[in-house]
Short mmCIF file of C-alpha atoms and ligand atoms in Angstrom, two decimals:
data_model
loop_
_atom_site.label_atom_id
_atom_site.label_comp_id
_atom_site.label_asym_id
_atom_site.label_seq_id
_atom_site.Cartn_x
_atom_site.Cartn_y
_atom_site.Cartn_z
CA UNK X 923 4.87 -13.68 -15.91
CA UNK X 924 6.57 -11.08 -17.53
CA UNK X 925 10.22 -12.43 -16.57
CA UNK X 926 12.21 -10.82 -19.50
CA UNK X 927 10.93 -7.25 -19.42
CA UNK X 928 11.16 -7.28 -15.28
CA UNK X 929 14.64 -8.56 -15.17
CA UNK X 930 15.64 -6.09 -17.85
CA UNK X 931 13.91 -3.69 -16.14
CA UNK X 932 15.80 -4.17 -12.56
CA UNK X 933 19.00 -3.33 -14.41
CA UNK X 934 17.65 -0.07 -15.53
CA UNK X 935 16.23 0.93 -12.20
CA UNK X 936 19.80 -0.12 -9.89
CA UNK X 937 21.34 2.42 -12.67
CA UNK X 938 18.51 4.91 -11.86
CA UNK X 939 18.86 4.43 -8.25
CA UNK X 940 22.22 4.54 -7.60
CA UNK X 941 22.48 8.15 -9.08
CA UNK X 942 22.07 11.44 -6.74
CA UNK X 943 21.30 13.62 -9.48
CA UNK X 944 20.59 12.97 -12.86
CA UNK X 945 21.75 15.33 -16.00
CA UNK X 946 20.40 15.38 -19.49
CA UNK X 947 22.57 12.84 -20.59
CA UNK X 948 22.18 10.35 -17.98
CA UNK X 949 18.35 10.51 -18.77
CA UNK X 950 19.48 10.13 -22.37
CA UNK X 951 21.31 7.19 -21.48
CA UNK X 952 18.32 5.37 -19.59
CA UNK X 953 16.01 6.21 -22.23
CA UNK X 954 17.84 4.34 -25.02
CA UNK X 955 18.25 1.44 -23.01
CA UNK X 956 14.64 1.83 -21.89
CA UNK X 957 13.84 1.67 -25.78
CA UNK X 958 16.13 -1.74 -26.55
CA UNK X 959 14.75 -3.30 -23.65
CA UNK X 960 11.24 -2.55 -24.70
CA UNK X 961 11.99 -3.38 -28.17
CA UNK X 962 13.55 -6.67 -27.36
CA UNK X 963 10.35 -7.64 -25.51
CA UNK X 964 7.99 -7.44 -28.23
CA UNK X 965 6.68 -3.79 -27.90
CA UNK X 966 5.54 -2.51 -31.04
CA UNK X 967 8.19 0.28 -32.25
CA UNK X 968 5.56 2.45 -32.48
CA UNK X 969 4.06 2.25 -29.11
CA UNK X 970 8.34 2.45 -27.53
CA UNK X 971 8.43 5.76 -29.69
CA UNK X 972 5.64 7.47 -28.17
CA UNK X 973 6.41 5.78 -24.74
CA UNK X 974 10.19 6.96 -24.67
CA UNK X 975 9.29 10.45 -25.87
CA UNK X 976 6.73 10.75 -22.96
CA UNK X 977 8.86 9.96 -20.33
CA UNK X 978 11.59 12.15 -21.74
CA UNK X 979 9.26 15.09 -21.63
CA UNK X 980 8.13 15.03 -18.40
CA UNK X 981 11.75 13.41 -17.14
CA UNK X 982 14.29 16.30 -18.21
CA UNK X 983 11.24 18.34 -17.26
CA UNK X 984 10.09 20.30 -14.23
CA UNK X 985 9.20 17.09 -12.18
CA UNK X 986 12.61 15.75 -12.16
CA UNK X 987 14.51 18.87 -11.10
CA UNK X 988 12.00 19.52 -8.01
CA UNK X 989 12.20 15.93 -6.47
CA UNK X 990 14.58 14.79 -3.92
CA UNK X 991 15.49 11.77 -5.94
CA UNK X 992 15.26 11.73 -9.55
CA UNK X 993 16.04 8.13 -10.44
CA UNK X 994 12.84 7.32 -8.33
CA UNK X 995 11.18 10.01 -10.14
CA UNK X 996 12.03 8.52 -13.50
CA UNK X 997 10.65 4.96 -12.59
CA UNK X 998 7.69 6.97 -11.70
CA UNK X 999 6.76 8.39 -14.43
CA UNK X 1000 8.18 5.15 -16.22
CA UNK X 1001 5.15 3.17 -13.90
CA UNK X 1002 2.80 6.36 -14.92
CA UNK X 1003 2.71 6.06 -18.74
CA UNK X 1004 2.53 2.64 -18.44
CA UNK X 1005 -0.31 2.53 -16.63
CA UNK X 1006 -2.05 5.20 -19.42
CA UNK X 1007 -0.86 2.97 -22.16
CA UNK X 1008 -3.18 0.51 -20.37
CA UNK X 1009 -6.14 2.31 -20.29
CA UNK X 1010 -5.61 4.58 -16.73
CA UNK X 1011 -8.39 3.24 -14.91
CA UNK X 1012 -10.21 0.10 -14.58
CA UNK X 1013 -13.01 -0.46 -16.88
CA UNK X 1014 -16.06 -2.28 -15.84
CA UNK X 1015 -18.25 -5.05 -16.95
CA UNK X 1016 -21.38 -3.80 -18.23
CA UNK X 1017 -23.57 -5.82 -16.74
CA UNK X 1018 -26.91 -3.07 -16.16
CA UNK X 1019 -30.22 -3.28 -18.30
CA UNK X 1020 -33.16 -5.54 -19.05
CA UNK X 1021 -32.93 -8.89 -18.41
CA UNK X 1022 -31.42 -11.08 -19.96
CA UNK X 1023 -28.08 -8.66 -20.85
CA UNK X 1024 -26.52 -10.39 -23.35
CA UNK X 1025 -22.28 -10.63 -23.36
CA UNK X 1026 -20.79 -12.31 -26.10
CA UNK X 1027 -17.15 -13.40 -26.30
CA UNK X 1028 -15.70 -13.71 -29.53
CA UNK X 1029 -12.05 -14.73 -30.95
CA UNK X 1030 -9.89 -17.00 -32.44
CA UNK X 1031 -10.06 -20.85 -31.55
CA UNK X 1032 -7.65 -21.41 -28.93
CA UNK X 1033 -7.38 -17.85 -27.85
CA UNK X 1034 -8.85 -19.16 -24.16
CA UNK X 1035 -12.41 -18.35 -25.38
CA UNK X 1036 -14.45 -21.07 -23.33
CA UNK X 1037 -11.92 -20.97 -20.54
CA UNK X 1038 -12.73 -17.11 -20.29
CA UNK X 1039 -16.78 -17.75 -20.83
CA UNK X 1040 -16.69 -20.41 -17.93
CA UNK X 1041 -14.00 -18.34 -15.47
CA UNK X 1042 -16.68 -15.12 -16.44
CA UNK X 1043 -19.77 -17.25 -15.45
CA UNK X 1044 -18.59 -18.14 -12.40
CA UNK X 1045 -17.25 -14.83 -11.30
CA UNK X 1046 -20.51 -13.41 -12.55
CA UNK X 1047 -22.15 -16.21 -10.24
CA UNK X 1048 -19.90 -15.31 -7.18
CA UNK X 1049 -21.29 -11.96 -7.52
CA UNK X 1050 -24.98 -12.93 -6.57
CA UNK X 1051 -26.32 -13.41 -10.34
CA UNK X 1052 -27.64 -15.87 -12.31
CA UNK X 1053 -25.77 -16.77 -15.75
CA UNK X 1054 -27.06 -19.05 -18.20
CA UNK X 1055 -24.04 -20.04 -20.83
CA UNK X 1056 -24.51 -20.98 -24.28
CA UNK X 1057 -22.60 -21.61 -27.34
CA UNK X 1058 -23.67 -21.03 -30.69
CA UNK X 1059 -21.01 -22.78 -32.82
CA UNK X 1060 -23.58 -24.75 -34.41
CA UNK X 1061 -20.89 -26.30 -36.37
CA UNK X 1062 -18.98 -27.96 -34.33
CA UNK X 1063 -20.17 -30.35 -31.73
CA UNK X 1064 -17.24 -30.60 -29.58
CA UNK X 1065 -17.06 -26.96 -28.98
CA UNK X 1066 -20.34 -27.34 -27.03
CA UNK X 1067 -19.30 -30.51 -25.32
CA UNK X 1068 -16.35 -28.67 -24.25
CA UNK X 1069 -18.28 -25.98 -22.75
CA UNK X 1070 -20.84 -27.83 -21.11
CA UNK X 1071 -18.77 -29.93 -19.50
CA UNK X 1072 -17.21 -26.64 -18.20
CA UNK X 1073 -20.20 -25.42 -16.96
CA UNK X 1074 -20.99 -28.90 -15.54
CA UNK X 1075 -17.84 -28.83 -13.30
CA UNK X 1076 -18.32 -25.39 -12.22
CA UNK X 1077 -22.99 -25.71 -11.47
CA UNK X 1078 -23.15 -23.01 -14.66
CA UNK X 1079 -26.20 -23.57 -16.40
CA UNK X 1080 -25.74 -24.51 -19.64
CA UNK X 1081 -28.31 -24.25 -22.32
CA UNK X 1082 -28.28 -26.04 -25.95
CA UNK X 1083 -30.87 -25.81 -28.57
CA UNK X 1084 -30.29 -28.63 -31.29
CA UNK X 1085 -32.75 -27.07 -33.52
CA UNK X 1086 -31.32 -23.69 -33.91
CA UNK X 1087 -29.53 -23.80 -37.05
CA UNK X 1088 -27.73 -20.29 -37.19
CA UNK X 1089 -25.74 -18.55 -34.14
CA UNK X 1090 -29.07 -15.97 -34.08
CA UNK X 1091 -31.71 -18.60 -33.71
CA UNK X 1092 -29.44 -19.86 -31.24
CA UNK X 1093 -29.66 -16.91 -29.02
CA UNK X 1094 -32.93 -16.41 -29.97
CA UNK X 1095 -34.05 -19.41 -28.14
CA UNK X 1096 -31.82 -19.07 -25.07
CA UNK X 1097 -32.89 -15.60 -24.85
CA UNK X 1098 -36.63 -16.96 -24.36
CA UNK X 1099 -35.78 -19.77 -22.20
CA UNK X 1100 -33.72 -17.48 -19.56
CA UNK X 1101 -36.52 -15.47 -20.19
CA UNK X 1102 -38.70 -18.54 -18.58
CA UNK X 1103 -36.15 -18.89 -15.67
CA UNK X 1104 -35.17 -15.64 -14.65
CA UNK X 1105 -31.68 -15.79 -15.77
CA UNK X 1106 -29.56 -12.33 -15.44
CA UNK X 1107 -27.32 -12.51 -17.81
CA UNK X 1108 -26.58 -14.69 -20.89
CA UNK X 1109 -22.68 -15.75 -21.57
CA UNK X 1110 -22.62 -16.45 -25.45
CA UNK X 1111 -19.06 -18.68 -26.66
CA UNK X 1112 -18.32 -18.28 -29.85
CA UNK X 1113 -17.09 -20.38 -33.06
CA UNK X 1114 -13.34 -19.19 -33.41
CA UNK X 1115 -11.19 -21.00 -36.17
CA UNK X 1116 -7.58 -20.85 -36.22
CA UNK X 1117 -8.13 -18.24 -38.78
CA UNK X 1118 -10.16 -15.31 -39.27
CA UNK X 1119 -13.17 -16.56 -41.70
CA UNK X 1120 -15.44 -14.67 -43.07
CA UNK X 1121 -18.24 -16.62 -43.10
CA UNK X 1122 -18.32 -16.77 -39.13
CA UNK X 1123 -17.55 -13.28 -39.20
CA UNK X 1124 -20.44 -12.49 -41.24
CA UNK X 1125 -22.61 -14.92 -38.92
CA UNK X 1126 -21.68 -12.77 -36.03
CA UNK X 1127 -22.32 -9.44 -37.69
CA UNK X 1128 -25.75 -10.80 -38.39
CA UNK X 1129 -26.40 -11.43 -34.88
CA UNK X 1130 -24.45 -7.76 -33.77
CA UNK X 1131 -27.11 -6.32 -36.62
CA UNK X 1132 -30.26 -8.04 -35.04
CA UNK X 1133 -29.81 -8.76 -31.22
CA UNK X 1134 -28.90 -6.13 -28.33
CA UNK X 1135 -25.82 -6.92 -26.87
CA UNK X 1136 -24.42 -5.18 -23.75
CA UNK X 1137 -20.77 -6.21 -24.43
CA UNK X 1138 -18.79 -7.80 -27.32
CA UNK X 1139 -15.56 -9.04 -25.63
CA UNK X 1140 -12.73 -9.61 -27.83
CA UNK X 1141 -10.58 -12.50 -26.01
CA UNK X 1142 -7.22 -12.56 -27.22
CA UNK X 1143 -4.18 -14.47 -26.85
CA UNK X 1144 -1.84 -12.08 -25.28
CA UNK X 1145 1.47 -14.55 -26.18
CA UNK X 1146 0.63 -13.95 -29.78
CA UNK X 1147 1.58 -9.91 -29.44
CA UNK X 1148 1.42 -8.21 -32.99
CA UNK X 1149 -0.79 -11.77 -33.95
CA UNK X 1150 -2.83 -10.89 -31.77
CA UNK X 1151 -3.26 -6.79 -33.17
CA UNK X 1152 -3.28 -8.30 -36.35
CA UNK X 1153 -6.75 -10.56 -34.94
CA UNK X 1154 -8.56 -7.26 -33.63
CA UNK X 1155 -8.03 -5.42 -36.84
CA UNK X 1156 -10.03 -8.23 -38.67
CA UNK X 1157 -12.80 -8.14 -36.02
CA UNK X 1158 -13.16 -4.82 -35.69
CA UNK X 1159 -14.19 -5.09 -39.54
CA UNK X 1160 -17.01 -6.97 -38.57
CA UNK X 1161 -18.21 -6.87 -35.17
CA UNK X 1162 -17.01 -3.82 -32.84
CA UNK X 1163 -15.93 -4.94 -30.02
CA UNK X 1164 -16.87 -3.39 -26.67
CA UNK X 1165 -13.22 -4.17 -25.29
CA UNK X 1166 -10.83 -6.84 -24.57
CA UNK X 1167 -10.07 -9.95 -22.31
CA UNK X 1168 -6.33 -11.16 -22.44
CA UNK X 1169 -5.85 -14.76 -22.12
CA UNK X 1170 -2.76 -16.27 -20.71
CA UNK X 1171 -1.50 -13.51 -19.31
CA UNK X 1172 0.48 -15.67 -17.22
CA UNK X 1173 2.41 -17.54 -19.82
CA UNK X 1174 4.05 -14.14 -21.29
CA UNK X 1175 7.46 -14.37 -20.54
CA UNK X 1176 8.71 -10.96 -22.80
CA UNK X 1177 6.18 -8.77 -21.29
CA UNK X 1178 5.41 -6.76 -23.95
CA UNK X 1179 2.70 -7.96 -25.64
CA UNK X 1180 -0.15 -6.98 -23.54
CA UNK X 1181 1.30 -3.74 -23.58
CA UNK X 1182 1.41 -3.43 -27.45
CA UNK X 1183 -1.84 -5.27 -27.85
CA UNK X 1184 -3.53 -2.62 -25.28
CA UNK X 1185 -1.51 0.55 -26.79
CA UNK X 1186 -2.45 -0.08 -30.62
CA UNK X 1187 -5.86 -1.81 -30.36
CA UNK X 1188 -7.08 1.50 -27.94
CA UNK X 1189 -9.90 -0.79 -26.71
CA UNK X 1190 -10.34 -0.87 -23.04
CA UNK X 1191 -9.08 -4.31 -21.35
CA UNK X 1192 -11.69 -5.87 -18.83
CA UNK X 1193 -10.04 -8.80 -17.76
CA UNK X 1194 -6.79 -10.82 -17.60
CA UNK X 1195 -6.38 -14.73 -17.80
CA UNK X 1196 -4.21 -15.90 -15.31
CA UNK X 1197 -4.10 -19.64 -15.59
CA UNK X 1198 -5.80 -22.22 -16.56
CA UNK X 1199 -8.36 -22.84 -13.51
CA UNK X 1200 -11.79 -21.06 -13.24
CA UNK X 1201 -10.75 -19.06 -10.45
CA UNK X 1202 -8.17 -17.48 -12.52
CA UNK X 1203 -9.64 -14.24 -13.81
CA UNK X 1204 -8.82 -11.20 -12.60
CA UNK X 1205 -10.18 -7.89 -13.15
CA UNK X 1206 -7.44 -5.21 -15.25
CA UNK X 1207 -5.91 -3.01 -13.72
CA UNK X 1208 -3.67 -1.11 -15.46
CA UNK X 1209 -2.26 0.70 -12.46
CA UNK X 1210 -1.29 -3.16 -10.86
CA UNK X 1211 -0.50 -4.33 -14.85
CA UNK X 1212 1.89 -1.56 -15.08
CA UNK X 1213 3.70 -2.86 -11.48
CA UNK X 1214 3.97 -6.74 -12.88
CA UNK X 1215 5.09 -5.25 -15.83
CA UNK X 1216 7.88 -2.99 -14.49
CA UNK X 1217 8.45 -5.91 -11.89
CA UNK X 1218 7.68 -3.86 -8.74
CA UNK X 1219 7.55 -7.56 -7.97
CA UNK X 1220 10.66 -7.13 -6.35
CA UNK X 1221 9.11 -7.70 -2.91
CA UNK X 1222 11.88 -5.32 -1.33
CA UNK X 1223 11.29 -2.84 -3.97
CA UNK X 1224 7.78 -2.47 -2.43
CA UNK X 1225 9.11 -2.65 0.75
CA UNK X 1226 11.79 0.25 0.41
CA UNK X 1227 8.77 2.46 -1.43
CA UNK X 1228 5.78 1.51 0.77
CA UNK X 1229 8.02 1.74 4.35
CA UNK X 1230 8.26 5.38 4.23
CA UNK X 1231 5.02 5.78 5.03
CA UNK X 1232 4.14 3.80 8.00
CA UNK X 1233 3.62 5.84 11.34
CA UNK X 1234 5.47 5.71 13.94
CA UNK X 1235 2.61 4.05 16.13
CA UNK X 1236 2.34 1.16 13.53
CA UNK X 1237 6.14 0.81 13.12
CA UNK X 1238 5.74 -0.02 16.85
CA UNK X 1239 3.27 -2.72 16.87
CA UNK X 1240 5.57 -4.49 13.46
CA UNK X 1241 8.76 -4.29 15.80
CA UNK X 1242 6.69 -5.94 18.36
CA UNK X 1243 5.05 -8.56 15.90
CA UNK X 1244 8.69 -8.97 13.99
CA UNK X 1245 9.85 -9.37 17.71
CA UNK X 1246 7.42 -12.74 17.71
CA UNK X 1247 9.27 -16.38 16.46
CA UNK X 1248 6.06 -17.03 14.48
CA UNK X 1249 2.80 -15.43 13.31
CA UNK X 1250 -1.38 -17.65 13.63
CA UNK X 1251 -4.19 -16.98 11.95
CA UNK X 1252 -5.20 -14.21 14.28
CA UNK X 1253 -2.56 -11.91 13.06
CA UNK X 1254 -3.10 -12.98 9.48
CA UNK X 1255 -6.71 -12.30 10.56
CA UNK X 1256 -6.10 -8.75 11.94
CA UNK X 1257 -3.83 -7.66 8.64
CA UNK X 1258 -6.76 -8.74 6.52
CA UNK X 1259 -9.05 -6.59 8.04
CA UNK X 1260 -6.45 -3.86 8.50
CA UNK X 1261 -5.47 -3.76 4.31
CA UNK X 1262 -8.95 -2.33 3.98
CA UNK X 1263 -8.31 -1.83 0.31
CA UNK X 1264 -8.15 -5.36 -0.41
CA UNK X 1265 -6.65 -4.19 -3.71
CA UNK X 1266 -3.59 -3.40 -2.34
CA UNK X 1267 -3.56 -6.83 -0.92
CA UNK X 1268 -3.61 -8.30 -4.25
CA UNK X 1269 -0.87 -6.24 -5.20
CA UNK X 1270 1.02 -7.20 -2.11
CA UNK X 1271 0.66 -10.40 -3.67
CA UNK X 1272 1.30 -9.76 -6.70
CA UNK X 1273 4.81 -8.38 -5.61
CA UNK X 1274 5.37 -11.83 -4.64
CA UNK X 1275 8.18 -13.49 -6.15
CA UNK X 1276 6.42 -16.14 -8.47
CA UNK X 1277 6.85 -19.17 -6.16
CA UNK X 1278 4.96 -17.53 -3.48
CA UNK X 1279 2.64 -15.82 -5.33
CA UNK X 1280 1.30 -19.26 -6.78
CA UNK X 1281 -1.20 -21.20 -5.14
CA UNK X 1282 -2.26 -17.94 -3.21
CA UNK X 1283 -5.55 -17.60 -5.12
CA UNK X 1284 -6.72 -13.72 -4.55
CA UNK X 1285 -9.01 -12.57 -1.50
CA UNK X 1286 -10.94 -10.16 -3.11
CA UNK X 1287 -14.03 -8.19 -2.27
CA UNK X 1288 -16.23 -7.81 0.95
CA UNK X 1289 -17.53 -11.17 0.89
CA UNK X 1290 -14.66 -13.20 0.94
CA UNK X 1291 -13.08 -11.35 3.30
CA UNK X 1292 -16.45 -12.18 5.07
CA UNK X 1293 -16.16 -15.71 5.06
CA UNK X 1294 -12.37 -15.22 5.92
CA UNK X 1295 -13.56 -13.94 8.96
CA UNK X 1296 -16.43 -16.74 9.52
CA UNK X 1297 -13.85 -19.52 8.82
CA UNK X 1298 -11.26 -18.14 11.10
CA UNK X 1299 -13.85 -17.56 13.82
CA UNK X 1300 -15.12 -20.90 13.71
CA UNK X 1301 -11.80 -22.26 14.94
CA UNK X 1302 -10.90 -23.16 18.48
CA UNK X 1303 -8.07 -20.79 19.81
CA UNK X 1304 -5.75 -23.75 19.55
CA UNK X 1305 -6.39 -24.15 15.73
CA UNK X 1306 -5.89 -20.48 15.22
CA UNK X 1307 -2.91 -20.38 17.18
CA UNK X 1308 -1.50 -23.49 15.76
CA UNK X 1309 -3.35 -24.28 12.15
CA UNK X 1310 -1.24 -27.14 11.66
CA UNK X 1311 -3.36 -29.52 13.88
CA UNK X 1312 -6.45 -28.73 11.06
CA UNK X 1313 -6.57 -32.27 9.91
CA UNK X 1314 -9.67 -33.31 7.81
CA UNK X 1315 -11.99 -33.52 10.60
CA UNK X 1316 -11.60 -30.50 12.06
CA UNK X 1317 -11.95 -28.99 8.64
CA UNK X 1318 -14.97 -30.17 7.89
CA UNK X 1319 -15.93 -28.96 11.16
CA UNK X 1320 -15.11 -25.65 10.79
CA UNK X 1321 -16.93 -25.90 6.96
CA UNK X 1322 -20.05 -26.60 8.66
CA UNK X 1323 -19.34 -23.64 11.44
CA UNK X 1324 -18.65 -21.13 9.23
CA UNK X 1325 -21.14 -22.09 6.57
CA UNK X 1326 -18.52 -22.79 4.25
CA UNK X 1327 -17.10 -25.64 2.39
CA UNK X 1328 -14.43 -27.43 2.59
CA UNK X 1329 -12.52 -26.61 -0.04
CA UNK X 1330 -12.28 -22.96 1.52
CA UNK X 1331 -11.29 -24.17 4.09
CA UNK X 1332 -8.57 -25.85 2.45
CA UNK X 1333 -8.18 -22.08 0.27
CA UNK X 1334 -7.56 -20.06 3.40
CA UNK X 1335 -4.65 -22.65 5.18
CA UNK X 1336 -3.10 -22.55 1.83
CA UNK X 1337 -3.17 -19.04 1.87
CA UNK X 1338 -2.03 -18.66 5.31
CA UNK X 1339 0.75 -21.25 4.56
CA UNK X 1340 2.14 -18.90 1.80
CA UNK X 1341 1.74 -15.72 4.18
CA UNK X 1342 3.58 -17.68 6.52
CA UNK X 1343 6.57 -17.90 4.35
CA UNK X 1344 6.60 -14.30 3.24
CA UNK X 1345 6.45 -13.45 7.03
CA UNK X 1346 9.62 -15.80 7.72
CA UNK X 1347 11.51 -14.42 4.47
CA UNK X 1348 10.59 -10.95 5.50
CA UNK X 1349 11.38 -11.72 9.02
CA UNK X 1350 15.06 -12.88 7.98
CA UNK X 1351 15.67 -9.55 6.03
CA UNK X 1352 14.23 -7.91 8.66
CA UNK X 1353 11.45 -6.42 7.30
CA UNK X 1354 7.88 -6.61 7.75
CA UNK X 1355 4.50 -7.18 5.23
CA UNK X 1356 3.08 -5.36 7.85
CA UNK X 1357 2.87 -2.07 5.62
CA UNK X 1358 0.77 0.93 5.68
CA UNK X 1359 1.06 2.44 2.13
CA UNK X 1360 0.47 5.73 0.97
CA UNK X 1361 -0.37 6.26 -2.46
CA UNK X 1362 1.34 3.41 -4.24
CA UNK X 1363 4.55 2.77 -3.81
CA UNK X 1364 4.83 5.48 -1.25
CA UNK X 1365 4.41 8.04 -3.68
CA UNK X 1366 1.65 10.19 -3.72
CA UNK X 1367 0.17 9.53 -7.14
P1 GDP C 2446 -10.99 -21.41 -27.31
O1 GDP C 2446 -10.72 -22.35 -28.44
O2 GDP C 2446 -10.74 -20.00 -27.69
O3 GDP C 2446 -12.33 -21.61 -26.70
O4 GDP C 2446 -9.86 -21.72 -26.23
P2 GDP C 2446 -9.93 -22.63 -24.94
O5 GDP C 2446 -10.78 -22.00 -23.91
O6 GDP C 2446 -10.25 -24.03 -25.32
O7 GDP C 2446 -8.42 -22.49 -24.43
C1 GDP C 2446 -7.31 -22.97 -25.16
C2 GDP C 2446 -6.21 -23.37 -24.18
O8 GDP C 2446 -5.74 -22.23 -23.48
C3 GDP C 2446 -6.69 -24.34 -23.12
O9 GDP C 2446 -5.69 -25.31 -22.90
C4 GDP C 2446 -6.85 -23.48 -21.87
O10 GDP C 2446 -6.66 -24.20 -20.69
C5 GDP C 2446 -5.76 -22.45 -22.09
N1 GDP C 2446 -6.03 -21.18 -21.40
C6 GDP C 2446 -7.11 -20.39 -21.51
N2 GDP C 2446 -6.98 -19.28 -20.74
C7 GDP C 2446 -5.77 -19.39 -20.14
C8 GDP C 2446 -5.04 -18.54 -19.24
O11 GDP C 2446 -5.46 -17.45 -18.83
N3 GDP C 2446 -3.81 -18.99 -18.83
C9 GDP C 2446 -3.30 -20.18 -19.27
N4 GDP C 2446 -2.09 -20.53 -18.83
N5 GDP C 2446 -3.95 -20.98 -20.12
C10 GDP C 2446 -5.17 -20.60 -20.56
#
């Protein structure tokens, strides 16, 4: 994700670091090579302009003169208007109000629509409700199939209506039958063509005009970059969306486009699409967007910023850990429940370099950590200690224990397995993930 921009990026920040003191024209330097890098990853010019100026305003400013290191101090404010450009702070599903809300997703045809609808339902599921998914591209039959059999795969509900003619009476009817069965929350999939139409765009303005919906989700390709701006300019005509999910996050190499996409459509971003598989949906946050993007990835980058803060009592118990040839479940167990913000265990992850950081799918939220905790538990002390002797049996049996199945099972060793090999890489540079941050990055933002 993001490889250009990061790698371009590192150059600019060894410059940055490996200065005392900073003048004017140093900072003039940076900043034009901040702009061609930008530029050359497919950030509108517009959005570099602004972005340049900002940072040069606050960087030959005040903030730069008072801090002990100013190249850091650039890259912060760098990582700061970034993160603005991206919206600031996270912006949440709406997901409140009378039964059955209504969230439609609308877009192009092979944006990642359906994906998103089915990787939505069953986040939306995870979280305790009950989604009922329908599609009303009436028009094309495999568009349905293909979202059925989604929901199929992943126990969605999936409701079809073969006598509803028009995307409306389609809702229409689902909106009564969830009414029947309780359902919280209906996901609607759109028709998308490969071009904007505007006879489905006037379809979907009739429905925006006669139904209540909670959120119109925009989903957009985010390797298409100005494409893609060019796509919400034509919706926005129509339908008004209520913000944005970008699809195939993953897959941008430049790195600029979700940035340019976010900066010049203003709309707030809800989610990012991270792969292909259902689990693969993560909630935006520009503050972690803004790290990828500026490839804080650099997993001694983080270490260097985040080590200052540990305390001296902690630095004692990682000496004593890093003194240990290997690491079990119980100490993977322990920093689990010790990164309280389970956030910032994402973004440890996400710091990753990319062969590490794949397969890891994210432990997010109380509950998993939960049944973290109720998988772990339900192993012997031999299994924790040595998780390699977990062959199929004894994961089933510690399914059933822990009230879990087995494929979490199979989740969490995975997950330990690629902790395991951060711990020895870290171990060999003599470091530890064993961090206590303060603020991110060891600033105090
Ligand atoms: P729709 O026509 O807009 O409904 O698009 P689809 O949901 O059929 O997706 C088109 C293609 O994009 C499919 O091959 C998906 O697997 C793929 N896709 C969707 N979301 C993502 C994503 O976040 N990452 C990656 N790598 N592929 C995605």
């Amino acid at each position: 994700m993001f490889e250009q921009l990061v790698n371009k990026f590192s150059g600019i920040f060894k410059k940055l670091r490996s200065k005392g003191k900073l003048s004017e024209q140093d900072v003039d330097a940076i900043l034009k090579e901040l702009r061609m890098v930008l530029l050359e990853s497919d950030v509108h010019y517009r959005v570099v302009k602004d972005l340049v100026a900002r940072v040069k305003e606050r960087a030959v400013g005040k903030e730069v003169l008072e801090s002990v290191t100013p190249g850091e101090m650039v890259i912060k404010i760098l990582w700061d208007e970034i993160r603005k450009i991206l919206g600031g702070e996270v912006s949440s599903l709406e997901i409140g109000g009378t039964m059955p809300v209504l969230i439609m997703l609308v877009g192009l045809q092979g944006s990642g629509k359906t994906t998103t609808l089915g990787k939505l339902a069953v986040r939306l599921k995870n979280q305790g409700l009950f989604p009922l998914a329908i599609s009303t591209d009436t028009r094309r039959p495999a568009a349905k199939e293909q979202l059925s059999v989604l929901c199929r795969n992943s126990q969605i509900d999936f409701y079809d209506d073969p006598k509803a003619l028009t995307p409306l009476e389609m809702i229409q009817s689902a909106i009564r039958h969830s009414r029947e069965k309780s359902y919280d929350l209906i996901l609607i999939d759109t028709a998308g063509r490969l071009h904007v139409e505007e006879e489905l765009l006037a379809e979907l303005k009739e429905v925006v005009d006669k139904i209540s919906l909670k959120e119109i989700l925009l989903v957009l390709d985010a390797t298409t970059g100005q494409e893609a701006v060019k796509v919400a300019q034509s919706f926005k005509q129509w339908v008004n969306p209520t913000g944005l999910i970008l699809a195939k996050v993953d897959t941008d190499a430049r790195g600029g486009a979700v940035l340019s996409i976010v900066a010049q459509t203003g709309w707030p971003v809800k989610f990012a699409g991270v792969g292909e598989k259902v689990d693969q949906l993560e909630v935006f946050h520009p503050d972690r967007m803004a790290s990828r993007i500026m490839g804080m990835g650099d997993t001694l980058t983080l270490i260097e910023k985040i080590e200052r803060s540990i305390d001296e009592e902690e630095k004692k118990k990682i000496e004593k850990k890093l003194g240990k040839k290997e690491i079990d479940l119980n100490d993977f167990m322990e920093e689990l429940k010790r990164v309280k913000d389970l956030g910032s265990f994402d973004e440890i992850m996400g710091m990753l370099p990319g062969n590490l950081r794949s397969g890891i799918s994210q432990i997010d939220g109380e509950k998993n950590l939960k049944r973290v905790q109720a998988i772990i538990q339900s192993m012997t002390p031999d299994e924790r200690a040595n998780p390699s002797i977990i062959n199929s049996s004894r994961r089933r049996r510690v399914a059933q224990g822990s009230g879990t199945t087995i494929q979490d099972v199979n989740r969490l060793l995975k997950q330990f397995e690629n902790f395991h090999k951060l711990w020895k890489q870290m171990n060999r540079t003599g470091k530890s993930p064993f961090l206590k941050r303060k603020g991110r990055f060891g600033w105090n933002t």
